[in-house]
Coordinates of C-alpha atoms (C1' of nucleotides) in Angstrom, one line a residue:
Chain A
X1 CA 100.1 129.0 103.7
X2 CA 101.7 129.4 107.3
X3 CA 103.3 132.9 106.1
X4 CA 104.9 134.5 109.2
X5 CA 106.3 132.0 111.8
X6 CA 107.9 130.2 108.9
X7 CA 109.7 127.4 110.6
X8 CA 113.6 126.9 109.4
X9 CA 112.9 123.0 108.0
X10 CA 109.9 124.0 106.5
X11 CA 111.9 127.0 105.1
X12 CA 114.6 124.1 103.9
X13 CA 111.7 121.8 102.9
X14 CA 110.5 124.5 100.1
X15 CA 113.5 125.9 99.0
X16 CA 115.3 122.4 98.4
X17 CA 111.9 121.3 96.4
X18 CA 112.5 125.0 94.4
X19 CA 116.2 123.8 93.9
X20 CA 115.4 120.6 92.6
X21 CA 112.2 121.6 90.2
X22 CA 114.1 124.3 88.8
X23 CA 116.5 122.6 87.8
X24 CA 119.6 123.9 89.7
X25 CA 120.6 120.7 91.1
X26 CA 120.8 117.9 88.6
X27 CA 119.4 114.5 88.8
X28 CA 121.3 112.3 90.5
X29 CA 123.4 114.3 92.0
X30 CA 124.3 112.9 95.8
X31 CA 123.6 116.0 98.4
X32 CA 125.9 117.7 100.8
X33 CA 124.5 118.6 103.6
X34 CA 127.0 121.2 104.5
X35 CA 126.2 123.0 101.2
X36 CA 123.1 122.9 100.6
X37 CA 122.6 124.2 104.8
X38 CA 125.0 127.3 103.5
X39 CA 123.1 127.5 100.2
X40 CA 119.6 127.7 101.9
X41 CA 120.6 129.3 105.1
X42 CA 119.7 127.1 107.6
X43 CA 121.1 124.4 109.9
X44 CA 122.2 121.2 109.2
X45 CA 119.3 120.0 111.9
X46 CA 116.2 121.5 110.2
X47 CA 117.5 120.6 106.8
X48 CA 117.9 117.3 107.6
X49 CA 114.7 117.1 108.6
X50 CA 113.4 118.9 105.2
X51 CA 115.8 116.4 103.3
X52 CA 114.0 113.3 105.3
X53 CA 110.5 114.3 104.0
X54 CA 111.3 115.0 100.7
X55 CA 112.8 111.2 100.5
X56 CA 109.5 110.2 101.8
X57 CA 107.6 112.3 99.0
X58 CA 110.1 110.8 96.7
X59 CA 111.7 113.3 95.4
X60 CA 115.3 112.1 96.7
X61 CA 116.1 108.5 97.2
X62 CA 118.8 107.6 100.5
X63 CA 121.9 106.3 99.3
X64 CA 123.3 103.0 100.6
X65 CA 126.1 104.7 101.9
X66 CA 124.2 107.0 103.9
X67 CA 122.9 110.7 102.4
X68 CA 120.5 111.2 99.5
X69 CA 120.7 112.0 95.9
X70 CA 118.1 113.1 93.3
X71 CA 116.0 110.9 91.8
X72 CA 116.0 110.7 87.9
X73 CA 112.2 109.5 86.7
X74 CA 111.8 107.1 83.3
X75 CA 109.4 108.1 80.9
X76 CA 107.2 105.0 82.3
X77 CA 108.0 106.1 85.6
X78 CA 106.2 109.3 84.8
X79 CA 103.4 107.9 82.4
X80 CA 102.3 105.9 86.0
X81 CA 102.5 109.1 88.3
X82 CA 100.0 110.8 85.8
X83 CA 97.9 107.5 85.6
X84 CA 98.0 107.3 88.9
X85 CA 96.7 110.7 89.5
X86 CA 93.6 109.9 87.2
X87 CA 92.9 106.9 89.2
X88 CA 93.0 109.2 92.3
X89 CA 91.2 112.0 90.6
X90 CA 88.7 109.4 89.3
X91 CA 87.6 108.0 92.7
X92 CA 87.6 111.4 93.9
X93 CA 85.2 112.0 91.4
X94 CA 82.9 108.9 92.2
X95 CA 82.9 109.9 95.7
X96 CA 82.2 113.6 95.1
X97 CA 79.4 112.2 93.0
X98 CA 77.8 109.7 95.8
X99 CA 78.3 112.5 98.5
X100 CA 77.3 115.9 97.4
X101 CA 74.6 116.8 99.4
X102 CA 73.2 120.0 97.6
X103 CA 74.1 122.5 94.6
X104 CA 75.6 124.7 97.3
X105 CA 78.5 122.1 97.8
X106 CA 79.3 122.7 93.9
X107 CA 79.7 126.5 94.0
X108 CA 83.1 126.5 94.2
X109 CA 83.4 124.0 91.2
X110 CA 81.1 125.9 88.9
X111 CA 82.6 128.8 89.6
X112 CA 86.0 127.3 88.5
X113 CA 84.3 126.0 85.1
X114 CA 82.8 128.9 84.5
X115 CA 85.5 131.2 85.1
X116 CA 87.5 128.5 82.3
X117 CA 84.8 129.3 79.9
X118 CA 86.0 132.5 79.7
X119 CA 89.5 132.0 79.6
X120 CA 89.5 129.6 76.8
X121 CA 86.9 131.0 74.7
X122 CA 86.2 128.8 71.6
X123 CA 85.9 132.2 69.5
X124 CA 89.5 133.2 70.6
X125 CA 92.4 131.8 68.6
X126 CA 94.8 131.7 71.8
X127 CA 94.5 131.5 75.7
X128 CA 96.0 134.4 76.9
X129 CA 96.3 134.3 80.7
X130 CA 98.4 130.8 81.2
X131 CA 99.2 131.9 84.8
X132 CA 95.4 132.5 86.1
X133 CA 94.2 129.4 83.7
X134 CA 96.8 127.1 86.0
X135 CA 95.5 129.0 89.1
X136 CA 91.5 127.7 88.0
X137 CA 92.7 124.5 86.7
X138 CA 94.2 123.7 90.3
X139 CA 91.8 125.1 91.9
X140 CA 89.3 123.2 89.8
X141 CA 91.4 119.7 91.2
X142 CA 91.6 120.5 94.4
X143 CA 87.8 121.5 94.4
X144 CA 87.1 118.0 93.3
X145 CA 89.4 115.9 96.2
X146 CA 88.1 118.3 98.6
X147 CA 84.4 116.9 97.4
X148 CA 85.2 113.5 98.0
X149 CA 85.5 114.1 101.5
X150 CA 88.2 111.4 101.8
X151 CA 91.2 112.3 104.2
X152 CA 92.9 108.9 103.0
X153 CA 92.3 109.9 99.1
X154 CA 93.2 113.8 100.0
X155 CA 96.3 112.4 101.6
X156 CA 97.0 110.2 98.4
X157 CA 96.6 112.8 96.2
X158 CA 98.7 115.2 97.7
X159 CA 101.6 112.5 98.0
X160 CA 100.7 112.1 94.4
X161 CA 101.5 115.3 93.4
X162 CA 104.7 115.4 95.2
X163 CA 106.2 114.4 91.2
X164 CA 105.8 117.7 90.1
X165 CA 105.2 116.4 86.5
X166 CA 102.3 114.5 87.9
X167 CA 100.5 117.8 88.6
X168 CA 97.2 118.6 86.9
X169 CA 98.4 121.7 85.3
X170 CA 102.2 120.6 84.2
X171 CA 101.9 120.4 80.8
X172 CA 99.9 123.4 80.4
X173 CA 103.0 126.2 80.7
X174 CA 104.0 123.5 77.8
X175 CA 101.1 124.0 75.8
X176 CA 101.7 127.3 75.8
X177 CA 103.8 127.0 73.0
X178 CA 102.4 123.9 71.5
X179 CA 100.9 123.8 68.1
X180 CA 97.8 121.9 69.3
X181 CA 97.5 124.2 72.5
X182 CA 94.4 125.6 72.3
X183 CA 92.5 122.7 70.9
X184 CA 93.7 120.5 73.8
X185 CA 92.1 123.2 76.2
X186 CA 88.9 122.9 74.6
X187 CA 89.3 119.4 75.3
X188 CA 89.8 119.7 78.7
X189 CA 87.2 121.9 79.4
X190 CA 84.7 119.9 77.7
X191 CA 85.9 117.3 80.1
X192 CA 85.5 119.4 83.1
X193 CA 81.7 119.9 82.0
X194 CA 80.9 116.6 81.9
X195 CA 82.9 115.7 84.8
X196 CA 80.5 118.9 86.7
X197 CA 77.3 117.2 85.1
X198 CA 78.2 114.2 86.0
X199 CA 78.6 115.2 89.6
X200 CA 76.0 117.1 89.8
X201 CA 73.8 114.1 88.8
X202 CA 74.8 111.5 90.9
X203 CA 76.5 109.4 88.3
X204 CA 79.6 108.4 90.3
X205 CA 80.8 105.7 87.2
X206 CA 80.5 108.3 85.1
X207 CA 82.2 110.9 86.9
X208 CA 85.2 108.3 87.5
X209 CA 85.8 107.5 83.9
X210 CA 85.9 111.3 83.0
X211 CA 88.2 111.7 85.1
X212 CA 90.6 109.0 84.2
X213 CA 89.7 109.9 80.7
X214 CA 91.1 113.4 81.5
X215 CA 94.3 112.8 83.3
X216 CA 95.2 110.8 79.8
X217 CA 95.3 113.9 78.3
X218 CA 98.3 114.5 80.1
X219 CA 99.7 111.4 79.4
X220 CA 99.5 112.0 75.4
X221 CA 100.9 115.3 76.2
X222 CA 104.1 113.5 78.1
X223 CA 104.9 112.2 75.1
X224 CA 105.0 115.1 72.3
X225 CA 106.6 116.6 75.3
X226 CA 109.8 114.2 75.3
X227 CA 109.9 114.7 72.0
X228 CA 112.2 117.7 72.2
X229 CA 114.9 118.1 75.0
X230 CA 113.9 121.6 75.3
X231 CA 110.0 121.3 75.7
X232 CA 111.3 119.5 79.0
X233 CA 112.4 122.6 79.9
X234 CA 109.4 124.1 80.2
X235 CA 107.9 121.1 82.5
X236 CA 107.7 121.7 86.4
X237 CA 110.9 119.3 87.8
X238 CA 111.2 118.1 83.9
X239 CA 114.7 117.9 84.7
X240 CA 114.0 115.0 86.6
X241 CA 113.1 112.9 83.8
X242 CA 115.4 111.1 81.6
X243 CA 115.4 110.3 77.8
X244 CA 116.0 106.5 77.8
X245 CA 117.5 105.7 74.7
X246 CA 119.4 109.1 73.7
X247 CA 121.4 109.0 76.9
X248 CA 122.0 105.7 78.1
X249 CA 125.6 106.5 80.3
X250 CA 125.3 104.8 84.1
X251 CA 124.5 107.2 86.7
X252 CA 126.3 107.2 89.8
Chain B
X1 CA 114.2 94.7 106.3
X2 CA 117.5 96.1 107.4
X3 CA 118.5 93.8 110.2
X4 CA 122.3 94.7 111.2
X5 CA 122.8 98.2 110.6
X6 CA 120.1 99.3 112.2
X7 CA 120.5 103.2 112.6
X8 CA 118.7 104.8 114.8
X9 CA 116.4 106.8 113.5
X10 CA 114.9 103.6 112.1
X11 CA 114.7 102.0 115.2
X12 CA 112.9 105.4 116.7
X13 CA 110.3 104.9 113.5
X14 CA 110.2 101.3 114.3
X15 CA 109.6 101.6 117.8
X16 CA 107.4 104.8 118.1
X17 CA 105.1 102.7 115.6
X18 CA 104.8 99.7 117.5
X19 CA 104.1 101.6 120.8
X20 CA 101.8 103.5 119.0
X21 CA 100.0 100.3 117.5
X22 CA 99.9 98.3 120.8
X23 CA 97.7 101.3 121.6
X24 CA 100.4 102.0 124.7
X25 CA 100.3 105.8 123.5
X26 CA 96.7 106.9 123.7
X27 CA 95.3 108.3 120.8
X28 CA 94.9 112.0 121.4
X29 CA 98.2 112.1 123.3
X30 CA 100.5 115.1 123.0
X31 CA 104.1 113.8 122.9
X32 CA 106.7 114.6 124.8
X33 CA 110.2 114.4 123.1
X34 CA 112.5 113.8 125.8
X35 CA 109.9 111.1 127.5
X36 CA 110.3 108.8 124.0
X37 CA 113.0 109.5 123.8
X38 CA 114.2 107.8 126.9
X39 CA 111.7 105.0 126.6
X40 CA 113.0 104.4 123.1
X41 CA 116.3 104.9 123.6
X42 CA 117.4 106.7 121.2
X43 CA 118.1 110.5 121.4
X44 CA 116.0 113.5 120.2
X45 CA 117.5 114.1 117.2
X46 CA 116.5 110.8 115.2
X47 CA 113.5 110.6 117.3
X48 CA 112.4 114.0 115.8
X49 CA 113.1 112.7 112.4
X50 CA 111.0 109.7 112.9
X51 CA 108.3 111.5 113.9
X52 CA 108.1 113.7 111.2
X53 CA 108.0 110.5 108.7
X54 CA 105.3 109.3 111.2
X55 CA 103.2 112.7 110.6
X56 CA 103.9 112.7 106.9
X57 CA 102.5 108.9 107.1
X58 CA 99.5 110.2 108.8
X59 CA 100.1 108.4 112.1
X60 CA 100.8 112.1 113.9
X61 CA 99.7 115.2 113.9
X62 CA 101.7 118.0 114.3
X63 CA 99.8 120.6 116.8
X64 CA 99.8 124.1 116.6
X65 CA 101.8 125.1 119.4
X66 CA 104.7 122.7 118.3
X67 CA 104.8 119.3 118.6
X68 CA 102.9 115.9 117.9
X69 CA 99.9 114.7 118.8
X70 CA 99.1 110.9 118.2
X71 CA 96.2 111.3 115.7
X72 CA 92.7 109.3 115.9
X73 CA 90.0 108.4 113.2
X74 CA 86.7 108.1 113.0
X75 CA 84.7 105.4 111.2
X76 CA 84.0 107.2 108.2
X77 CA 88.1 107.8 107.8
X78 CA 88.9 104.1 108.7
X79 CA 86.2 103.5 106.1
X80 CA 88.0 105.9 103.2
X81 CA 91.4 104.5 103.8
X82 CA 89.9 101.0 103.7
X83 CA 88.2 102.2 100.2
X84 CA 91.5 104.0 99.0
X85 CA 93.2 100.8 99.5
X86 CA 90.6 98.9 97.5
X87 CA 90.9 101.7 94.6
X88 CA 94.7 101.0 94.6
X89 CA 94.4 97.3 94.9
X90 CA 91.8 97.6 91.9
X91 CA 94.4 99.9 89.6
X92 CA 97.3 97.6 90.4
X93 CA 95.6 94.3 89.3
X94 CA 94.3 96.3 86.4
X95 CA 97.7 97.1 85.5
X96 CA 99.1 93.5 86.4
X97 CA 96.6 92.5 83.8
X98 CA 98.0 94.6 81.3
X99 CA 101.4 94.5 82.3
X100 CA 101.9 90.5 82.8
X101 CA 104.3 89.0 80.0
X102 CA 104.2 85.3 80.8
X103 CA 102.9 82.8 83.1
X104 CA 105.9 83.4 85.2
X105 CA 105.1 86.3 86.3
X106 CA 102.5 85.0 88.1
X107 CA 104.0 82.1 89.9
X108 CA 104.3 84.0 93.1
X109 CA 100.7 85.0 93.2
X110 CA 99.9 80.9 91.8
X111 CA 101.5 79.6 94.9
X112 CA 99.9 82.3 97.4
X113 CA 96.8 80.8 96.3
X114 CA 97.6 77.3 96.4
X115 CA 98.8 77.6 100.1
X116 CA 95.9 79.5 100.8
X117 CA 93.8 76.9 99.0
X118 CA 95.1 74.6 101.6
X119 CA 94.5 76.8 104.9
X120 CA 91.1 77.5 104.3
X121 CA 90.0 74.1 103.2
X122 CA 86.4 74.1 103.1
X123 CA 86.2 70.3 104.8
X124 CA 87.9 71.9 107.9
X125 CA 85.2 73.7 109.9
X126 CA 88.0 76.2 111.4
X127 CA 91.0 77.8 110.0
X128 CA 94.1 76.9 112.2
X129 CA 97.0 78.8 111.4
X130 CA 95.6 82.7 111.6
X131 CA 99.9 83.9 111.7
X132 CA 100.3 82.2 108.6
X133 CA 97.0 83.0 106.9
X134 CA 98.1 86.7 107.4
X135 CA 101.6 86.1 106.2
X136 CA 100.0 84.8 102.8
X137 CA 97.5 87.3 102.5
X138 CA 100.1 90.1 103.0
X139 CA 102.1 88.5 100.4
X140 CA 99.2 88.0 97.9
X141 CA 98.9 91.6 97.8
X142 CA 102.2 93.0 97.8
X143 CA 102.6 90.5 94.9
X144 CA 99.5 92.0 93.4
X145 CA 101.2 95.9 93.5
X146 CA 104.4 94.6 92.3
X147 CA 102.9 93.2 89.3
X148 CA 101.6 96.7 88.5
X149 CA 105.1 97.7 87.9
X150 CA 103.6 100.9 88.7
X151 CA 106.6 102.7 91.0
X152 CA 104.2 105.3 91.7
X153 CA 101.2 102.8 92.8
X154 CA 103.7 101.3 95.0
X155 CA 104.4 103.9 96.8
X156 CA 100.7 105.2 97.1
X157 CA 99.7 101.6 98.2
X158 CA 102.7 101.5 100.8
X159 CA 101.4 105.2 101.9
X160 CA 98.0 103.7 102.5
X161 CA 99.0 101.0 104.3
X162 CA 100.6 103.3 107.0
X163 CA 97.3 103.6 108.5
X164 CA 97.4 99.7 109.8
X165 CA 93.7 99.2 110.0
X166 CA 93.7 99.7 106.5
X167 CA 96.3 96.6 105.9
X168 CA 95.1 93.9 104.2
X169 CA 95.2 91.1 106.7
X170 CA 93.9 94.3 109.7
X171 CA 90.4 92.0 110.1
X172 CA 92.1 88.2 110.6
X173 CA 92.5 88.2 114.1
X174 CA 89.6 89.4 114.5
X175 CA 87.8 87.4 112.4
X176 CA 89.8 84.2 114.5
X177 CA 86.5 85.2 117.0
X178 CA 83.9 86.0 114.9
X179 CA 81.2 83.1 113.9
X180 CA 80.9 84.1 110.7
X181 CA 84.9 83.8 110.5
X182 CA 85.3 80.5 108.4
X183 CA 82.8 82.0 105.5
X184 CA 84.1 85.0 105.1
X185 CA 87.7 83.8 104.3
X186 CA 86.2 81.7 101.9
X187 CA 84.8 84.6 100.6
X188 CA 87.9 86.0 99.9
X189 CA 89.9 83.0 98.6
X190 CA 86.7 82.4 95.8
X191 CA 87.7 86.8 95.6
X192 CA 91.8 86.0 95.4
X193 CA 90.9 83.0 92.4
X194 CA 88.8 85.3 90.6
X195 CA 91.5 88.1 90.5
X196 CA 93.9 86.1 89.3
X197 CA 91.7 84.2 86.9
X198 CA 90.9 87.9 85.6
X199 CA 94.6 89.1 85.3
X200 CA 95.8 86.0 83.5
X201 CA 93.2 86.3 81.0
X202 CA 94.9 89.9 80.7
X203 CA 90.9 91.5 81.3
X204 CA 91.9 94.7 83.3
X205 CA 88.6 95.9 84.5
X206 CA 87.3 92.7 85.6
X207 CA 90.2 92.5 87.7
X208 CA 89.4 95.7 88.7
X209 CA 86.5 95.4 89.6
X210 CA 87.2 92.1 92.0
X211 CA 90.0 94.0 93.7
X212 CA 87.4 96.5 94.7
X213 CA 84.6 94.4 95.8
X214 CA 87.4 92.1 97.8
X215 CA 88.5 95.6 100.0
X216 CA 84.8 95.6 100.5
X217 CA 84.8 92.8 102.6
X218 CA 86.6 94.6 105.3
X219 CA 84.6 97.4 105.2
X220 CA 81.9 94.7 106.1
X221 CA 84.2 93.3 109.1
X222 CA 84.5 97.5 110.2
X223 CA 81.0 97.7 111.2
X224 CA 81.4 94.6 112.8
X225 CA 83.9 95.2 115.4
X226 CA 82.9 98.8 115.9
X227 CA 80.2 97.2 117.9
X228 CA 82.0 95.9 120.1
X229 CA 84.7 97.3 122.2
X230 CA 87.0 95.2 123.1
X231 CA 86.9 93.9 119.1
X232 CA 88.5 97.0 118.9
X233 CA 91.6 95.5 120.4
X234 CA 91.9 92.5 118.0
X235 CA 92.2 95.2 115.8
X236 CA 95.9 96.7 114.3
X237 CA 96.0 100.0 115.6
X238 CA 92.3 100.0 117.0
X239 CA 93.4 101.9 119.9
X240 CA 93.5 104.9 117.5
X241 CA 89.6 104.8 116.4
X242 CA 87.3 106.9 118.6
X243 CA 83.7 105.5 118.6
X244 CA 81.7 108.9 118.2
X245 CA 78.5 109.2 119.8
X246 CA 79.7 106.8 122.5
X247 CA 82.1 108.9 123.5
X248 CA 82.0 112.5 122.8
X249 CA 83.8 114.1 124.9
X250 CA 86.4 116.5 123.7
X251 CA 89.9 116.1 122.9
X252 CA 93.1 118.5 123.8
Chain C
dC1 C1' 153.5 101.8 83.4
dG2 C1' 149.8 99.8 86.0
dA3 C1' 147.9 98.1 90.1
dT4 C1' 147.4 98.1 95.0
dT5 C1' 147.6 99.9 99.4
dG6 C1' 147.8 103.5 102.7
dT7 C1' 146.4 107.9 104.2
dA8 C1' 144.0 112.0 104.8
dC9 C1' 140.0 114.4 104.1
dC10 C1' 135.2 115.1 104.0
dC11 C1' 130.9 113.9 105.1
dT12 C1' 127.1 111.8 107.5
dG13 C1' 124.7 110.5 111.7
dC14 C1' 124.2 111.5 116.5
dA15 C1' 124.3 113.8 121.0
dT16 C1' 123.9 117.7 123.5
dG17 C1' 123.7 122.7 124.8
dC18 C1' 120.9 126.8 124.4
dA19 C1' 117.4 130.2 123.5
dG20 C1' 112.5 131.4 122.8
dC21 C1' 107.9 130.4 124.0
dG22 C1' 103.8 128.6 125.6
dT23 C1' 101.5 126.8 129.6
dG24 C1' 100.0 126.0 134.1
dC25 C1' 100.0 127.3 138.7
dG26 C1' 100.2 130.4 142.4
dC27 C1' 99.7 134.8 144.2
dT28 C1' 97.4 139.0 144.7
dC29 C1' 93.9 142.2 144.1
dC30 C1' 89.1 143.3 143.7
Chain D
dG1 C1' 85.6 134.0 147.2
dG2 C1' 86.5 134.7 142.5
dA3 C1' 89.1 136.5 138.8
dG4 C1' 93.1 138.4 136.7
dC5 C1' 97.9 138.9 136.5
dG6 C1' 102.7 137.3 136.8
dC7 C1' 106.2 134.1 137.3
dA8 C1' 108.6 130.0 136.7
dC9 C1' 109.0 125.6 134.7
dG10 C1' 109.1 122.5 130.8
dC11 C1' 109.2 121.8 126.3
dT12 C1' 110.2 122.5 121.4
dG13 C1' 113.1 123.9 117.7
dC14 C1' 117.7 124.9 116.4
dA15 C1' 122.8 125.1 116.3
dT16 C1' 127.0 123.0 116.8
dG17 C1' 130.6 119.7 118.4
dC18 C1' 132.2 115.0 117.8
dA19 C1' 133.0 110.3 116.4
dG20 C1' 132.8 106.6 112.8
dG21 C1' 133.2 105.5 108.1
dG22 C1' 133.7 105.8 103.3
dT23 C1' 136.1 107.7 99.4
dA24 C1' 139.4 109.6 96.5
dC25 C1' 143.9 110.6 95.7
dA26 C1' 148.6 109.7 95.9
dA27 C1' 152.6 107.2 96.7
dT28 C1' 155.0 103.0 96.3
dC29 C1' 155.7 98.4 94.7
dG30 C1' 155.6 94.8 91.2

DNA sequence: CGATTGTACCCTGCATGCAGCGTGCGCTCC
DNA sequence: GGAGCGCACGCTGCATGCAGGGTACAATCG
């Protein structure tokens, strides 16, 4: 994005989010400033800084007693991130619908779909390219918030995404490996049609309740996915979520 | 909120957002650090950190050259936040529809209703107490989003509501002045009986659906004071909305 | 042996000093 | 007289010093 004059807290903002989605600092764990400055080479001022956004985003939660820790997400807690991206991707989707002026503002849309088609070809047994199908499938979301023209709902969206597991593409690397992988694609990508058409026709309820229909796919996914302690492994900040019942000791 | 230790960052947020509000910081305005600082207060280093939370809530922009600038919005933006808010209102009283075990639940939202029963009697041909209309109507919908047990609603509504003409209660004062005042609030009790009728009878998209159309009111009361200038005023934060073709002169 | 209190350390939050840079104004040259 | 160049100021971003407080450990008392 802003590749040379990377600033220092924007340096600490990204490398603590890498830190925490990868797993390297557990959840819960209360921060030290002083460490984490020395671990990501910076200051204690930019990182701060870094440290206060990423509360905002709510990826770390301030402690009473002043400093932050990382937050630990509930299965539920998780469920309503991904429902609340639908809802977001939904009215982005009713908006895109009521607002496209001409085929040329779908180019970039099409494109993505079609470039999907190949990648998931029904004739294929397996997807191949995980990486580049995340890439479109982003790129695909985005796309559609940027249609609906919406700073507010941009804004929201990107908030939303802050959970990492709320993501459009987080259970995909997961699927990867899943039984029902490919036929879960398919699935998608029919969706992504008739999301397209419905765009392309004006049909803003439609378009909305394809897209809330499609962030539920996610949402089954969540669930086979918490099935195995392992398979969170494989979701971006999965770490962050914790298995209710099977561990039940206090935090803090 | 957090009335004795009051650190200072906080009171920088705090303060920085009220001046900004009372429209005493002219939209457009680069900031200067050291100039806050000494009207606020505090010193630069909590200052900077409140203004990053107030860029990351949307209230600032950060300029290329370094810095903040206070941001302004056009109608169409007032508009989308306005409609983001309804979309979140309309998921949350979905979900509170879903979500609500027992009558209890609901008492808070019961007695909102009753006391605003009582402040917008129909006999009375004015509404007297505006403050405490507001105070209700405030708590009516924070009530609403808590019932949504949604964690990650809440914090998407709360986002939203960062813009302050997209608050709730942003159109009561002015409506104190407008003729058509009286009938529009009862508009929106009839709206605030209707939603609650629809989430005790558990039917989610009805509730929905009334959530939506009851955002839509202010939309209504938008185009209303843009006409006017000094309506403007009455307005939270209506300092911050540039009139376009009025005035189109460039900013920076 | 357990509980309570005292102490010392670490850690956060804040203030301030400092360097790099962009900007605006003035001076000079054409 | 206008335009271009240079200088100096102010400002941002960063680093670090410092004070207050909370916590954990240990020592002592019951």
């Amino acid at each position: 994005m802003t590749p040379r004059p990377i600033s220092q807290w924007l340096a600490a903002k990204l490398g603590l989010r890498q830190l925490i989605l990868d797993g390297e600092l557990g959840a819960g764990d209360r921060l030290s400033e002083l460490r984490l400055a020395a671990r990501l080479g910076v200051s204690r001022t930019p990182l701060r800084l870094a440290l206060g956004q990423l509360e905002h985003e709510g990826l770390l939660e301030a402690l009473p007693g002043g400093g932050f820790a990382i937050r630990s997400f509930s299965r539920d807690q998780v469920a309503d991130a991904i429902d609340l991206r639908g809802v977001l991707e939904g009215s982005a989707a009713r908006l895109a619908a009521e607002r496209v002026r001409g085929p040329r503002d779908l180019g970039e849309l099409v494109s993505c779909v079609a470039q999907l088609d190949r990648i998931v070809d029904p004739d294929r047994a397996e997807v191949e390219d995980f990486e580049f199908y995340v890439e479109l499938n982003e790129r695909f979301h985005t796309e559609l918030v940027a249609l609906s023209r919406s700073d507010a709902l941009h804004a929201a969206y990107e908030h939303a995404l802050a959970l990492p597991f709320a993501s459009p593409s987080a259970f995909v690397l997961l699927q990867a490996e899943l039984p029902a992988s490919h036929h879960t694609m398919l699935d998608a990508q029919r969706q992504h049609h008739h999301l397209l058409d419905a765009i392309e026709s004006g049909d803003g309820d439609r378009a909305e309740q394809v897209a809330r229909d499609h962030a539920r796919l996610a949402l089954a996914n969540l669930d086979s996915a918490l099935g195995s302690a392992d398979a969170l492994e494989k979701l971006p900040g999965g770490s962050l979520i914790r298995l209710e019942q099977a561990a039940s000791r206090a935090r803090r």
